[in-house]
Each structure stands twice: as structure tokens, then as C-alpha cells.
Short mmCIF file of C-alpha atoms in Angstrom, two decimals:
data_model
loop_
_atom_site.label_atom_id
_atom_site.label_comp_id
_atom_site.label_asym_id
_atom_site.label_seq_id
_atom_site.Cartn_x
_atom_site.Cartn_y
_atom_site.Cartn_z
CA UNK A 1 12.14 -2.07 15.12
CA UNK A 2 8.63 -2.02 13.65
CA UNK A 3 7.69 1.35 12.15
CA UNK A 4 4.15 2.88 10.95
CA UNK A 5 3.77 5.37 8.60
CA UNK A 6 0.37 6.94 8.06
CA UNK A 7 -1.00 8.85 5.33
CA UNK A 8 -4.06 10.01 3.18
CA UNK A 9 -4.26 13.41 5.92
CA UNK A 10 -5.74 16.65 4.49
CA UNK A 11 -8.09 19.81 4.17
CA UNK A 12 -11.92 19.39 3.89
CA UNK A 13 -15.01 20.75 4.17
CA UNK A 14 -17.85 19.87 6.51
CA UNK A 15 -19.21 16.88 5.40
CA UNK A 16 -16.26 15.41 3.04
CA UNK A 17 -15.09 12.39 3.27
CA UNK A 18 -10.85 11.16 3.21
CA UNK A 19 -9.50 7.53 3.54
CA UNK A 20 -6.29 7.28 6.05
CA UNK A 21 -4.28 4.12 5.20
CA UNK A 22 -1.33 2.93 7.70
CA UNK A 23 0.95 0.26 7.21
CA UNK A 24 3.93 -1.44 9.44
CA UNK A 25 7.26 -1.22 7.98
CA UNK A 26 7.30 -4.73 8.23
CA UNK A 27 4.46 -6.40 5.71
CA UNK A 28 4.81 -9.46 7.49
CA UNK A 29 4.26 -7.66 11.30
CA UNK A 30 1.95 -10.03 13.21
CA UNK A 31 -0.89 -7.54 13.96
CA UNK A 32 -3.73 -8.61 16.87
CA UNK A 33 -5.68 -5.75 16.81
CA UNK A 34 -5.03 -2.69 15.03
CA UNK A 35 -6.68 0.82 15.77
CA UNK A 36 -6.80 4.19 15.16
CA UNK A 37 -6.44 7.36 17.67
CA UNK A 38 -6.42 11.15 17.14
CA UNK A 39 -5.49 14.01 19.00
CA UNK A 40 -6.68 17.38 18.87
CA UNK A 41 -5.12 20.60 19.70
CA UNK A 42 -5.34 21.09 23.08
CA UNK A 43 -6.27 17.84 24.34
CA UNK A 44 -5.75 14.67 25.11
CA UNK A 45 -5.19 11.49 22.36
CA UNK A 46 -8.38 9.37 22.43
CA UNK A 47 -9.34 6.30 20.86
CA UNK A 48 -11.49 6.64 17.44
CA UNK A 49 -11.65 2.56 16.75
CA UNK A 50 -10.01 -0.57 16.86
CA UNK A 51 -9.88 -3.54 14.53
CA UNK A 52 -9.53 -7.19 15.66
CA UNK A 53 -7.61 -10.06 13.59
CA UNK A 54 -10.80 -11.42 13.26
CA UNK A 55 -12.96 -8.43 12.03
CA UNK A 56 -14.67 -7.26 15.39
CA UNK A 57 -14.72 -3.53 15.29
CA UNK A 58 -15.44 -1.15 17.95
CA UNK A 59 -15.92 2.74 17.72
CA UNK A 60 -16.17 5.94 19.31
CA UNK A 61 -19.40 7.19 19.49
CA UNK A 62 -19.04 10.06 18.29
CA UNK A 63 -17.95 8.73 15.17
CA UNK A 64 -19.92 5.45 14.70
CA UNK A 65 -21.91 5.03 11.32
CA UNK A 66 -19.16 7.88 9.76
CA UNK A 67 -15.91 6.13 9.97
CA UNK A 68 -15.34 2.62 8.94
CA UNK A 69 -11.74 0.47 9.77
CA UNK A 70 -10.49 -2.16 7.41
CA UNK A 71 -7.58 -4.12 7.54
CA UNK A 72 -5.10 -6.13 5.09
CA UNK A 73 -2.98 -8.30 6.84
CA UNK A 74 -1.12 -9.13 3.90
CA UNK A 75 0.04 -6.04 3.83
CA UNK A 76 0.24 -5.19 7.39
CA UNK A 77 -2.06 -2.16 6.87
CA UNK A 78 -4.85 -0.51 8.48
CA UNK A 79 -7.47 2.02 7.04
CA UNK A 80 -10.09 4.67 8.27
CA UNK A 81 -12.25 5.45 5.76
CA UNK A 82 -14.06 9.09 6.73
CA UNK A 83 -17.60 10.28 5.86
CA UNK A 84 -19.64 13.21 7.02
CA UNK A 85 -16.95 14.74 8.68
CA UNK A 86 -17.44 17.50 11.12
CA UNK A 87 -15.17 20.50 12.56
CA UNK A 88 -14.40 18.38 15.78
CA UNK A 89 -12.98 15.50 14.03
CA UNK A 90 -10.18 18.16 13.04
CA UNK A 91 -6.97 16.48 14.75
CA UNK A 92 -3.61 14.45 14.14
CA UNK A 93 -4.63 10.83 13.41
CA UNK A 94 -2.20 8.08 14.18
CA UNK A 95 -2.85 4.16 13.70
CA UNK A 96 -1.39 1.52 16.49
CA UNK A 97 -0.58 -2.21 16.10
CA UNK A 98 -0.54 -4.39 18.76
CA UNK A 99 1.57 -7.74 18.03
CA UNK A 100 2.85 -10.99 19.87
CA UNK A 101 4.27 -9.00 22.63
CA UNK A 102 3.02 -5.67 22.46
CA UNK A 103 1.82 -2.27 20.79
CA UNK A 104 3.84 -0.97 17.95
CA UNK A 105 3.98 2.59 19.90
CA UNK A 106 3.87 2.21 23.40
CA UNK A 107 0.68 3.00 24.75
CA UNK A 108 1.70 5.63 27.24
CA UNK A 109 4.25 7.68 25.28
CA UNK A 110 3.69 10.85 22.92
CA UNK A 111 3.99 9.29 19.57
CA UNK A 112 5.20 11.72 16.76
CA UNK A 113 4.33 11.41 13.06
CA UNK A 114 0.51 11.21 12.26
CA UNK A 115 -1.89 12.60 9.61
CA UNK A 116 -3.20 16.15 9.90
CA UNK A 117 -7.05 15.78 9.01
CA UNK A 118 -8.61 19.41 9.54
CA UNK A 119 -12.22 19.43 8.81
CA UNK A 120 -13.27 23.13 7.94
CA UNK A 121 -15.61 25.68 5.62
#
């Protein structure tokens, strides 16, 4: 069973920037799109953007122009790279994979693991 491990989480003020990186367990996992999602306390896990095999990219508003996804398919890995962040991006961050037959973590489950990014003075 495929695995993904995130990382690059942390403490930062207003307007600092952190890179998330993801990667399958499996470097030679057959990713279709790959995206990210957060959750925040409280509330519910939402979409922050998605990454096609072929380099389309989509965003959350709220977040478009400040975060930017890349992906290396060689290694099976999926990045966020964070600028300008604000107090409301504060969250758990996990990444998703969807393959040949489906998403990495199920779509409607609680998924455990994540990055802590907590954006704060």
C-alpha cells in the first residue's frame, strides 16, 4: 500500500514564506493529478490546489499568486511552495495522489499525518 509522507511544516510570521514537499512511498507511484489540502482547527479540510500530469494547475482563491505547486514525477513528489503567508493559512497541510485506480487517501476519510504550518506574530 502506497504511503505519503509530508514535510517542510513549521512556525512563521505574517508574511514568511515555507516550501512543503510530499512524496509517495513508492518513487515509481503512477500519479494523475496530485494536490494539496489543509485543514484548520475547527473546520472542515478544503482544497488549496491541484497539479495535473501535464502541468495544469488550479488554486484556491484565496491563495492564488502566494502558493505555487510543482511536481517531480521521478520522484513521485509534490511541493507547495508558500509566500506572503497570512494567519488564516494556519492549518494541517496534507498532499493527495490520485493514480490508475484511485486517490492515495480516500477522498472521504479523515486522513492522519500532515504538516502543521501555523502562520503567526
Amino acid at each position: 500500500q502506497v504511503q505519503l509522507v509530508e514535510s517542510g511544516g513549521g512556525s512563521v510570521q505574517p508574511g514568511g514564506s515555507l516550501r512543503l514537499s510530499c512524496a509517495a512511498s513508492n518513487s515509481g507511484f503512477n500519479a494523475y493529478i496530485m494536490a494539496w489540502y489543509r485543514q484548520a482547527p475547527g473546520k472542515a479540510r478544503e482544497g488549496v490546489a491541484t497539479i495535473t500530469r501535464r502541468g495544469d494547475t488550479s488554486y484556491k482563491s484565496t491563495v492564488q499568486g502566494r502558493f505555487t505547486i510543482t511536481r517531480d514525477d521521478a520522484k513521485a513528489a509534490v511541493y507547495l511552495q508558500m509566500n506572503d503567508l497570512r494567519p488564516d493559512d494556519t492549518a494541517v497541510y496534507y498532499c493527495n495522489m490520485q493514480g490508475p485506480r484511485d486517490w492515495i487517501r480516500p477522498p472521504g476519510d479523515s486522513w492522519d499525518q500532515g504538516v502543521l504550518v501555523t502562520v503567526s506574530q
